[in-house]
Coordinates of C-alpha atoms in Angstrom, one line a residue:
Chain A
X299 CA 1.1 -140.1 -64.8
X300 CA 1.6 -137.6 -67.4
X301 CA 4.3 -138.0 -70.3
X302 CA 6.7 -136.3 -67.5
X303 CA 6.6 -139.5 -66.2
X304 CA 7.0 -141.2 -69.8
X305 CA 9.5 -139.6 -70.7
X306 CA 11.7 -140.2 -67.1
X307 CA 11.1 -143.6 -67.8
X308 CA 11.5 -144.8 -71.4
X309 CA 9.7 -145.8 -73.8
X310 CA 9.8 -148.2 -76.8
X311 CA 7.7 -147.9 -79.9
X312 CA 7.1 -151.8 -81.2
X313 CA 5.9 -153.6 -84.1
X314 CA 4.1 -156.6 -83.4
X315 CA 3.1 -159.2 -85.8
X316 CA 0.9 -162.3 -85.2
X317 CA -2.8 -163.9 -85.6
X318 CA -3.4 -163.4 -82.2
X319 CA -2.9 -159.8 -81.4
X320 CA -6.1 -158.6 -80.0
X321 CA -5.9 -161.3 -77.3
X322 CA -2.1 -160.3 -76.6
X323 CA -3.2 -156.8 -76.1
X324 CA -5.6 -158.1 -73.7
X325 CA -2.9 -159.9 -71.8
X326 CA -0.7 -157.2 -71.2
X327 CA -3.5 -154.7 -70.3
X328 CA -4.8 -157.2 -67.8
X329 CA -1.2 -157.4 -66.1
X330 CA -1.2 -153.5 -65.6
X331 CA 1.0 -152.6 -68.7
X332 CA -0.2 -148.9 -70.1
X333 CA -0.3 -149.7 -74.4
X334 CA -0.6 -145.9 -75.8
X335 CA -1.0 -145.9 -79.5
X336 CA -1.7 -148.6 -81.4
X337 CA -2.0 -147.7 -84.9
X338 CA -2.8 -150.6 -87.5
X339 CA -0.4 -151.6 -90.5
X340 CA -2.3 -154.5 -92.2
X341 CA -4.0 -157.8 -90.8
X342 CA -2.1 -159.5 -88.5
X343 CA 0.6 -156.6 -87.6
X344 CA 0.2 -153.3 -85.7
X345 CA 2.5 -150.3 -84.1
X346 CA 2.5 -149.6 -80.0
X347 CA 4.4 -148.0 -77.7
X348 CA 4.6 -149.1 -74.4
X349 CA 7.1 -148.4 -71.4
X350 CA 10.5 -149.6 -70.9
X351 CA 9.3 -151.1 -67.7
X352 CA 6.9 -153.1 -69.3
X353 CA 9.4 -155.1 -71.9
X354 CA 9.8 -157.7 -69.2
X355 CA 6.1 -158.6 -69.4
X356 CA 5.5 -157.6 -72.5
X357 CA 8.5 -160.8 -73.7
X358 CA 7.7 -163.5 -71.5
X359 CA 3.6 -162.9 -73.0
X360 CA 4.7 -162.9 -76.6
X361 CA 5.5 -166.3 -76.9
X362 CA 2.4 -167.6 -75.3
X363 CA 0.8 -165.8 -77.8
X364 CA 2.8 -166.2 -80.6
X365 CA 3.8 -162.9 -81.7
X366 CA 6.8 -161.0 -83.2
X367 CA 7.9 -157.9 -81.5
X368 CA 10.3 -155.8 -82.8
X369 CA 11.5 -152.5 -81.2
X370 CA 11.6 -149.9 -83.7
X371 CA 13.0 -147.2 -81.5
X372 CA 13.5 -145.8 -77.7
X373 CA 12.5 -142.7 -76.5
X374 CA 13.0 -140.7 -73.0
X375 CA 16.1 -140.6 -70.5
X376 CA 16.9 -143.9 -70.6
X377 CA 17.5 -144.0 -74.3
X378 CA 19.1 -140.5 -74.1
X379 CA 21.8 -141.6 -71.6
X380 CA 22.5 -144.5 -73.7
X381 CA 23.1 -142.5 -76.6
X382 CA 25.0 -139.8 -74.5
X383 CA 27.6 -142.5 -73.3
X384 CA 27.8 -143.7 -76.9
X385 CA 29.0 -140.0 -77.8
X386 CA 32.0 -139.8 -75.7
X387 CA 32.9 -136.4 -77.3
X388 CA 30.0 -134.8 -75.9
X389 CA 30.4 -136.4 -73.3
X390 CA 33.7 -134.7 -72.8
X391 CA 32.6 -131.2 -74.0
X392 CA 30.0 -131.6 -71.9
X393 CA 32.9 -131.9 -68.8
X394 CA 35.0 -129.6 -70.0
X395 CA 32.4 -126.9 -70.1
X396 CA 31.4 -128.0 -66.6
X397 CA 35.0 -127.5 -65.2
X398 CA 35.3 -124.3 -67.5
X399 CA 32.4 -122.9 -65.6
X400 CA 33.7 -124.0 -62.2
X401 CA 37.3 -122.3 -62.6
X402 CA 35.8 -119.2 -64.1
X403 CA 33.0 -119.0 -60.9
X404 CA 36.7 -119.2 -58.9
X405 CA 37.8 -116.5 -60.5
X406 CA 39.0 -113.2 -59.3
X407 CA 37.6 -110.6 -61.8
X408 CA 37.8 -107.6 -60.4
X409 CA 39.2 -105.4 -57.1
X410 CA 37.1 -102.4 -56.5
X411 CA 38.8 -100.0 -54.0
X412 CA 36.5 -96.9 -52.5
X413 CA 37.2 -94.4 -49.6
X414 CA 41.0 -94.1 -50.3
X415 CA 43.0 -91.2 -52.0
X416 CA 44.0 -92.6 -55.2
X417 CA 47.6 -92.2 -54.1
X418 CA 46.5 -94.8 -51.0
X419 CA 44.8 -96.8 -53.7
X420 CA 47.6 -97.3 -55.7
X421 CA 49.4 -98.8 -53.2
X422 CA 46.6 -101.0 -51.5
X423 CA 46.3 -102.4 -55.1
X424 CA 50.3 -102.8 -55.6
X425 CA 50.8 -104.8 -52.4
X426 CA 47.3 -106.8 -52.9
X427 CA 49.6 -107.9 -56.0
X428 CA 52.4 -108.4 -54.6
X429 CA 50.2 -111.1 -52.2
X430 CA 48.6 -112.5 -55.6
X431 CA 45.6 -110.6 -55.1
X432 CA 44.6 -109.7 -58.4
X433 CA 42.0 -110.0 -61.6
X434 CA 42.3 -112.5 -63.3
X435 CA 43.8 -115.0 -60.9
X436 CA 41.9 -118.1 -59.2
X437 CA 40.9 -117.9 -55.7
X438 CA 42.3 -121.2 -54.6
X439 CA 45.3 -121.2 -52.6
X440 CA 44.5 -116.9 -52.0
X441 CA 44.6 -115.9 -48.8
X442 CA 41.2 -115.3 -46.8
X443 CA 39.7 -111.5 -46.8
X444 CA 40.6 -111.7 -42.8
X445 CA 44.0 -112.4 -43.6
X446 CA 44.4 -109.8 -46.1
X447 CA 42.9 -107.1 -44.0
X448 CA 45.7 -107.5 -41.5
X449 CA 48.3 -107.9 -44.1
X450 CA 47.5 -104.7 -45.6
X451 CA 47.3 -102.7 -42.2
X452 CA 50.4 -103.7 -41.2
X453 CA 52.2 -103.2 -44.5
X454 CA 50.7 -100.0 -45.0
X455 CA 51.3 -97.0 -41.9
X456 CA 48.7 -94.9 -43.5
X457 CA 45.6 -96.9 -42.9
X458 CA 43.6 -96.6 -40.0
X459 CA 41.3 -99.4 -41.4
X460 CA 40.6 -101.4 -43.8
X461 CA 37.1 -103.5 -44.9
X462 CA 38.2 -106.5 -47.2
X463 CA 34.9 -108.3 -48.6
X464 CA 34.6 -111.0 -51.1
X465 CA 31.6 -110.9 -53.1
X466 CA 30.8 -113.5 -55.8
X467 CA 33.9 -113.0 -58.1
X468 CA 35.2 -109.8 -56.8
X469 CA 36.8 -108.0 -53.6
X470 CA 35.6 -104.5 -52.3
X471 CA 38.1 -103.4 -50.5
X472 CA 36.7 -100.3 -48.1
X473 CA 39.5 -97.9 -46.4
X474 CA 39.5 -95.1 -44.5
X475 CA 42.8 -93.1 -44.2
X476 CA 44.7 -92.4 -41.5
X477 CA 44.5 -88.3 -41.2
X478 CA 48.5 -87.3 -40.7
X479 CA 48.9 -84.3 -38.2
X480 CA 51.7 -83.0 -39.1
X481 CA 54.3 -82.3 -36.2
X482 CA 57.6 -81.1 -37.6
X483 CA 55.4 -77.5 -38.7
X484 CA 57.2 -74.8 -39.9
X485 CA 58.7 -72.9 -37.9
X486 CA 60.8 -70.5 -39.4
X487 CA 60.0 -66.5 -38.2
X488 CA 57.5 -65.5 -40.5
X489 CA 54.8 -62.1 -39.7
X490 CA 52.0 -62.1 -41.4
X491 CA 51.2 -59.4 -44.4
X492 CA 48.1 -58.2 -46.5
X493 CA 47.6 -59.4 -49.9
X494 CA 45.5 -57.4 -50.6
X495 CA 43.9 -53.6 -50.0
X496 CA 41.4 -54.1 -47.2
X497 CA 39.3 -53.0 -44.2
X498 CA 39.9 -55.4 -41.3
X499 CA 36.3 -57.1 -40.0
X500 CA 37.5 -60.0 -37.6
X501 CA 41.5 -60.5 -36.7
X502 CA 42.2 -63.6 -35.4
X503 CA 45.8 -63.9 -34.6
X504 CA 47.1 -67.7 -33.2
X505 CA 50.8 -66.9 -32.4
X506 CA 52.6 -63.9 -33.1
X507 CA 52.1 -60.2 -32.2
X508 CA 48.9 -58.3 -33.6
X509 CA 49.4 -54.7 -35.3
X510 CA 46.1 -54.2 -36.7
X511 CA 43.0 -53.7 -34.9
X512 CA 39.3 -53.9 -36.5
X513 CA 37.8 -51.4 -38.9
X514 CA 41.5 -50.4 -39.8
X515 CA 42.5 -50.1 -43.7
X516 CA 45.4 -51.8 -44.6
X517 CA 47.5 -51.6 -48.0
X518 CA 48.7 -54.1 -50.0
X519 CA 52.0 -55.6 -48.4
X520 CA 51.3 -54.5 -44.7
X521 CA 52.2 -56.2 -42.1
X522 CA 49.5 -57.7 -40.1
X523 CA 51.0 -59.4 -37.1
X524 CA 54.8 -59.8 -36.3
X525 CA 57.1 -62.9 -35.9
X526 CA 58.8 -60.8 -33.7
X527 CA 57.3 -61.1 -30.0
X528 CA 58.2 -57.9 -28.4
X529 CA 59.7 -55.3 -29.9
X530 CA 63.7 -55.2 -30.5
X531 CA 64.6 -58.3 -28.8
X532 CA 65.2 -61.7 -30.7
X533 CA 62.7 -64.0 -29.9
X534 CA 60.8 -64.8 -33.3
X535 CA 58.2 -67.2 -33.7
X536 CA 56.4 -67.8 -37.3
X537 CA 52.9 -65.8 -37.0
X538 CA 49.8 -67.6 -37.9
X539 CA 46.3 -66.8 -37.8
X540 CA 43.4 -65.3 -39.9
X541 CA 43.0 -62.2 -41.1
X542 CA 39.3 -61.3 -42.4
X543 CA 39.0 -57.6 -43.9
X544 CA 36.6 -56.6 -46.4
X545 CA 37.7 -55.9 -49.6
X546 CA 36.5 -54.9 -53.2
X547 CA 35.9 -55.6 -56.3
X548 CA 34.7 -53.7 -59.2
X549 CA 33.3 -55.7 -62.6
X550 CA 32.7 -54.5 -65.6
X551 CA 29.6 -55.8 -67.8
X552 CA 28.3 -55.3 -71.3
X553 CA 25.1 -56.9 -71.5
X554 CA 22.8 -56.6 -75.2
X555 CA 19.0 -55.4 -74.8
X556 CA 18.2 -58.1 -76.9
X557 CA 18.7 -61.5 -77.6
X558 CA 18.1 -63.9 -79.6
X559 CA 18.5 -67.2 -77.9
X560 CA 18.1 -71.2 -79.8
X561 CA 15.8 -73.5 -78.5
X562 CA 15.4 -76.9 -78.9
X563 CA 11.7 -78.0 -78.8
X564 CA 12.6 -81.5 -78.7
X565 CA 11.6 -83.0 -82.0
X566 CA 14.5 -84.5 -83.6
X567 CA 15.9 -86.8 -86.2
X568 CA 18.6 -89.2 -86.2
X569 CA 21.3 -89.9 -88.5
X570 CA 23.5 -93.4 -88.9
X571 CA 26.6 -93.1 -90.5
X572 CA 29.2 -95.9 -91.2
X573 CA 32.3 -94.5 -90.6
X574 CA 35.5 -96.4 -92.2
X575 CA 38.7 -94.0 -92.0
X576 CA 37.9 -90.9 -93.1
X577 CA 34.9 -93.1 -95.6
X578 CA 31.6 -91.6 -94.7
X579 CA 28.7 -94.5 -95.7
X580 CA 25.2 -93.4 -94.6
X581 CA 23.3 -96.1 -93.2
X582 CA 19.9 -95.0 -92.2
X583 CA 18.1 -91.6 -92.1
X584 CA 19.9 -89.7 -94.8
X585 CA 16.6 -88.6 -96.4
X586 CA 14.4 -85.9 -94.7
X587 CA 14.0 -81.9 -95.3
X588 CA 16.6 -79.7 -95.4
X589 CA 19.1 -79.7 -92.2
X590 CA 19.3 -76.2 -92.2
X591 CA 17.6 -74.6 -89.5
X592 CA 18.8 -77.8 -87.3
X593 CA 21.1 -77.8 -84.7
X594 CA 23.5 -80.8 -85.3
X595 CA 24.8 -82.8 -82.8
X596 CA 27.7 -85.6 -83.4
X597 CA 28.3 -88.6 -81.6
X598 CA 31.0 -91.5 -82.8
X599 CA 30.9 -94.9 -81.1
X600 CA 33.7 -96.9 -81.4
X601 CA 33.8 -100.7 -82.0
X602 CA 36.0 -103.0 -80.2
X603 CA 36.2 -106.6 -79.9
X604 CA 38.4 -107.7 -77.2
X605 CA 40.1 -105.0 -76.6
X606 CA 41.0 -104.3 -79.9
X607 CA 39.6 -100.7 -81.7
X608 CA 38.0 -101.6 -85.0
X609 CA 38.3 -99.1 -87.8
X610 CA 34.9 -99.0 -88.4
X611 CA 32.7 -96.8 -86.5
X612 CA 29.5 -96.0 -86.5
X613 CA 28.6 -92.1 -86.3
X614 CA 25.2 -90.7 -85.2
X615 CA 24.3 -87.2 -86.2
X616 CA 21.3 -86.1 -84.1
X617 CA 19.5 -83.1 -85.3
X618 CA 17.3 -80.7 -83.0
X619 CA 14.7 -78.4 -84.0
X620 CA 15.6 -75.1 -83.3
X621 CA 13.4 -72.4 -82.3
X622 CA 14.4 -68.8 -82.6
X623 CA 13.5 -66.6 -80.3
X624 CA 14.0 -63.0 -79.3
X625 CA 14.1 -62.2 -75.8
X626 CA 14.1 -58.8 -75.1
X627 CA 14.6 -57.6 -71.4
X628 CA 13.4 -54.9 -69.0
X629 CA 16.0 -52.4 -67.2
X630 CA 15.4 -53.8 -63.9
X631 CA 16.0 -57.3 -65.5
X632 CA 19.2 -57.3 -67.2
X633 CA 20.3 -55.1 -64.3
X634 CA 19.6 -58.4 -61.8
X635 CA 21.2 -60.9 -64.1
X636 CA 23.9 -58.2 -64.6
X637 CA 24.6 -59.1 -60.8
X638 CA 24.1 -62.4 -61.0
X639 CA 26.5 -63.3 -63.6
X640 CA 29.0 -60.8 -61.9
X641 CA 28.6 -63.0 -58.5
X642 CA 28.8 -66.4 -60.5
X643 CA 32.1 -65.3 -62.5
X644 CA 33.5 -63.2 -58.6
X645 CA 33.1 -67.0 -56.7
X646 CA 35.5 -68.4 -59.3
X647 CA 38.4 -66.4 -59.0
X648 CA 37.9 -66.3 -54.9
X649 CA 39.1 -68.6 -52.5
X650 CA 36.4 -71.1 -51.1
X651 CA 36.3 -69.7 -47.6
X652 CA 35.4 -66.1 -49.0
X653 CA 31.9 -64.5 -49.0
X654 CA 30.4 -61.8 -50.9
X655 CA 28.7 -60.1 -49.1
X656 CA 26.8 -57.3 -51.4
X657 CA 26.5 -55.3 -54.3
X658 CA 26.6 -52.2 -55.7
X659 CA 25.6 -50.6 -58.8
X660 CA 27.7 -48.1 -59.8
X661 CA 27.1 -47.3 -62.8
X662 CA 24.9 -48.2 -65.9
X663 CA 24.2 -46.9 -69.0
X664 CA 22.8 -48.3 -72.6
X665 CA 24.5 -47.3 -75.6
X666 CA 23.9 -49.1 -79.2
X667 CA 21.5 -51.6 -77.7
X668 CA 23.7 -52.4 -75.3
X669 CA 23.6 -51.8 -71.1
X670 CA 27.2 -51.5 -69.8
X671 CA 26.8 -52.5 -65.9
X672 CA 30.0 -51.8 -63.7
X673 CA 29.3 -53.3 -60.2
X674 CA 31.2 -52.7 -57.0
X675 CA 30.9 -56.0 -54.8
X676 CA 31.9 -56.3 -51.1
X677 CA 33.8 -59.4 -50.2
X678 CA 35.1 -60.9 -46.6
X679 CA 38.0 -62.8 -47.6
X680 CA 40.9 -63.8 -45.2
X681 CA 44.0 -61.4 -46.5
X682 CA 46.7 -63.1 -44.0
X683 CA 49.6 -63.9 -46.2
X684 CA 53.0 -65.8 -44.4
X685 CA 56.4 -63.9 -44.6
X686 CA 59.2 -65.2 -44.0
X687 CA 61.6 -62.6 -41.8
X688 CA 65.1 -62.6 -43.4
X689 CA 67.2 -62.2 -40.3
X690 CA 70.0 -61.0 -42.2
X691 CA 72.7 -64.2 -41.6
Chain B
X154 CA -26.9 -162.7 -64.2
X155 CA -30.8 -163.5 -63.2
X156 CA -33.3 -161.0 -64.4
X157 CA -34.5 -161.0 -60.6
X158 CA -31.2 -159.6 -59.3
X159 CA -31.1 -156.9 -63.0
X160 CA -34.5 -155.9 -62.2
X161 CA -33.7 -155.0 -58.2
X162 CA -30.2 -153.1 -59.3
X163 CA -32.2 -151.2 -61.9
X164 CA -34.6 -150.2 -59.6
X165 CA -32.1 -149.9 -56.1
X166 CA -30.4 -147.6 -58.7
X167 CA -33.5 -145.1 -59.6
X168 CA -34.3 -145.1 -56.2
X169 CA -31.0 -144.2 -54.8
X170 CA -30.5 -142.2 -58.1
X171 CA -27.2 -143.8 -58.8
X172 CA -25.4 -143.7 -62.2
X173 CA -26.4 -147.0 -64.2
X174 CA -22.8 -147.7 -65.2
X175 CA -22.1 -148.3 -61.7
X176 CA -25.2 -150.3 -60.9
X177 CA -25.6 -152.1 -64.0
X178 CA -22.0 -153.4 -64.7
X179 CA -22.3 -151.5 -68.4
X180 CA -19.4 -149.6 -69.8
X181 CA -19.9 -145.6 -69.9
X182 CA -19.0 -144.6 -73.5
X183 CA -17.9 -141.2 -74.5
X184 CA -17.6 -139.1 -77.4
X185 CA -16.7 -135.6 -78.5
X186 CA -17.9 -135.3 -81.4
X187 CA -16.9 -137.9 -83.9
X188 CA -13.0 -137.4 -83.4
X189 CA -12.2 -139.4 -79.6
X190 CA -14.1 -142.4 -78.0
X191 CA -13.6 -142.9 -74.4
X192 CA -15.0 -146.1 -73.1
X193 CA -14.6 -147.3 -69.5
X194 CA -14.8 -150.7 -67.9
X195 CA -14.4 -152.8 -70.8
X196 CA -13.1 -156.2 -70.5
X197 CA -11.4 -156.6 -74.0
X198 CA -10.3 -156.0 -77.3
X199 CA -11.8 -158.4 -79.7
X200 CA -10.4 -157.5 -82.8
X201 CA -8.4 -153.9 -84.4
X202 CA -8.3 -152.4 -87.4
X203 CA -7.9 -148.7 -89.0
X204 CA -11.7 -149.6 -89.7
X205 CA -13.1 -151.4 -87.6
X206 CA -12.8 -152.1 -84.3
X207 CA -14.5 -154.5 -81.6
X208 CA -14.6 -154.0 -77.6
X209 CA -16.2 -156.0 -75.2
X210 CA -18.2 -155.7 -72.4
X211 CA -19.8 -157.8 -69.7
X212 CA -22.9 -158.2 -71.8
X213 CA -21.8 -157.9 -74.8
X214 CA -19.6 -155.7 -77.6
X215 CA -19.9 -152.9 -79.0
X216 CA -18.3 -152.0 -82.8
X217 CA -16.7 -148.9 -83.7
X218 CA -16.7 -148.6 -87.7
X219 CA -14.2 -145.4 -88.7
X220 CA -11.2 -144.8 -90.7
X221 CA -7.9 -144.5 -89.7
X222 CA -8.3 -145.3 -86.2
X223 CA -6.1 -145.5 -83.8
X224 CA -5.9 -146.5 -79.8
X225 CA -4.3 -144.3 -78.2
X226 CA -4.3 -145.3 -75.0
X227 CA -5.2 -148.7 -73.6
X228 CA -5.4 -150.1 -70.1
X229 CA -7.3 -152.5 -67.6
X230 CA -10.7 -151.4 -68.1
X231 CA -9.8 -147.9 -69.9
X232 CA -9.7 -147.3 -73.6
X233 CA -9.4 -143.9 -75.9
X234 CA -9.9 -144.2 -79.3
X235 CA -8.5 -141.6 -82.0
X236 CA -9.8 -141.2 -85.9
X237 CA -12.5 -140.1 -87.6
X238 CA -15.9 -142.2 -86.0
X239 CA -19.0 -143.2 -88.2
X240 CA -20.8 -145.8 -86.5
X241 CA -21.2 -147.0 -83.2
X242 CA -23.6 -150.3 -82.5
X243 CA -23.8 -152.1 -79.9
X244 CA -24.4 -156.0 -79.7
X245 CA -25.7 -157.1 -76.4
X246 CA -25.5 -160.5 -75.5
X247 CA -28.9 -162.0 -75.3

């Protein structure tokens, strides 16, 4: 029977006033009323608060003991609710915010789409809105996930299948694409020719007739296989397959003895700029040392309040400590990252199948502090280009 | 109550080691210090003031002299008193 239970219930602060108050108190207590703070005003008048459930009593006793009670004021639930029905605009905020709440929950905020091209997902999204599936719109009266699912595989040939799931206030929509064979191939006579200068390691010719055999050197432009089946007849098919030969490449490097390289050592200070067109205000950290021997680093995050870019931004310049130092390599050294650099730069420019297989130095020599590498590398690449055959008509 | 029948609970209750509250009818009085009094079975309030207040008992009353004193709870036989105490004295019926 704590004040949880007070306050649940009600209760009424009174001011009683008569010559017999002590045997009133007496009274009540004896028929079970709880009388919590009774604070004296002057003879014959005191202060109490009892509980709203105890007024009944509390009435009928007075006038057998000839006492005034006033109530001076209510406190707990009770008195609350009273006062919260008085106040019909709260009342009604209080609603509004309640139904506000209720349609926003109902919501459809957002459609998050995964496995699909974005081509694919494009369209999934287009024809979710064309069935009123979008952010922003309330879920009643939307069709069920289920639903959906089948609407979209039927509408849209390309998807093999299609997860629809409704989580809280959003969809995740999880696809997997149908993967298109292609049956009208082309089939124009074509041979197949070198792009490049080559020694053949692996031939692997699908359809048309082989000319080259392993370990053979071909030239740019030769051909490798023939659209032409046999030999001075017409029957031309377009030649396909995959060509590996090993070819070369030769890269140049000028790499300095020494270096000096910047290093951050991690201490750094930050600067707060308030940025207003091209106004530059500084907020906080202007002061410090010297920002000479500091690398500085600019970052400008921009404002917006609904949607809308403010023109006031704030800029933060971040300055790093910077360590020089000299770094000064061996031979054997810059002759490895020499390599490695000319393998990393080599991958770019070849095609992803293609491997490098190893390399060579060819030459080096230093010259003004400064080692100029040329490196021969040897790559398998497929060199299988398609030709078309003009057939002269 | 005879004095026969107070002598045999007095001693029933040393024997038996029971608290004398119980056995004696008496009210249990406490205080922490001289800012709360706590008294238990009492069978009235005889009179209130911010100074001066009077509590019965079965054998008697017992008067609390403060200042600004204030009940702060008060039921059947339960009553907490609030303020600053100077004096408690009891007044036993003879």
């Amino acid at each position: 029977m704590g004040n949880q239970h007070d306050f649940f219930k009600g209760t009424m602060k009174i001011r009683v006033s008569g010559k017999l108050i002590a045997p009133f108190l007496q009274a009540c207590t004896k028929r079970g009323c709880m009388i919590s703070n009774i604070s004296w005003v002057r003879e014959d008048e005191i202060l109490m608060t009892i509980r709203l459930n105890e007024w009944t009593t509390i009435r009928k006793l007075r006038k057998k003991y000839r006492c005034k009670v006033f109530i001076l004021e209510g406190k707990g639930m009770p008195f609350i609710q009273k006062r919260m029905f008085q106040r019909t605009s709260l009342l009604m905020a209080f609603f509004i915010a309640v139904i506000f709440i209720f349609l926003l929950a109902n919501t459809l905020w957002s459609i998050r789409v995964e496995g699909l091209t974005p081509e694919l997902q494009a369209n999934v999204e287009q024809k979710l809105k064309s069935y009123g599936v979008y952010p922003g719109r309330l879920t009643f009266g939307m069709n069920d996930p289920n639903e959906i699912q089948t609407k979209l595989l039927d509408d849209l040939p390309d998807l093999l299948w299609i997860g629809v799931n409704k989580r809280g206030t959003s969809y995740h929509l999880y696809g997997v694409e149908k993967i298109r064979h292609d049956t009208d191939l082309d089939l124009k006579p074509a041979d197949l020719v070198a792009q490049k200068k080559g020694m053949i390691v692996k031939t692997f010719i699908t359809q048309g007739r082989p000319l080259v055999e392993v370990n053979q050197i071909v030239k740019k432009g030769q051909r490798l296989a023939a659209g032409q089946l046999v030999e001075d007849e017409d029957i031309y098919v377009h030649a396909e397959g995959e060509v590996v030969a090993e070819t070369w490449y030769k890269v140049e490097q000028n790499l300095p003895l020494q270096q000096v390289i910047e290093l951050t050592d991690g201490t750094m200070s930050k600067e707060y700029r308030l940025r207003i067109g091209q106004m530059k205000l500084p907020l906080w950290g202007w002061w410090g040392e010297s920002k000479k021997d500091l690398r500085e680093e600019e970052t400008t995050k921009k404002m917006s309040v609904l949607g809308w870019n403010l023109p006031v931004q704030i800029q933060v310049s971040t300055f790093y400590q910077i360590d020089h130092s000299t770094m000064k390599l061996s031979r054997e050294k810059l002759q490895r990252l020499g390599i490695d650099t000319g393998r990393q730069s080599l991958k770019q420019t070849l095609e992803a199948d293609a491997e490098i297989m190893n390399e060579k130095v060819l030459h080096q020599r230093s010259e003004n502090g400064k080692v100029k590498l040329i490196l021969l590398f040897k790559v398998h690449e497929n060199i299988a280009m398609t030709k078309y055959i003009s057939q002269g008509d | 109550m005879s004095k026969l029948q107070k002598q045999i609970r007095t001693l029933v209750g040393r024997y038996f080691d029971l608290p004398s509250d119980v056995v004696l009818d008496l009210p249990r009085i406490t205080t922490i210090g001289s800012v709360h009094f706590y008294i238990e079975n009492h069978t009235g309030l005889l009179h209130f003031s911010d100074r001066e207040i009077k509590i019965q008992y079965k054998q008697g009353h017992v008067r609390i002299r403060g200042k600004e004193l204030v009940v702060k709870t008060m039921l059947k036989e339960e009553l907490l008193l609030e303020g600053e105490l100077q004096s408690v004295e009891f007044f036993p019926d003879s």
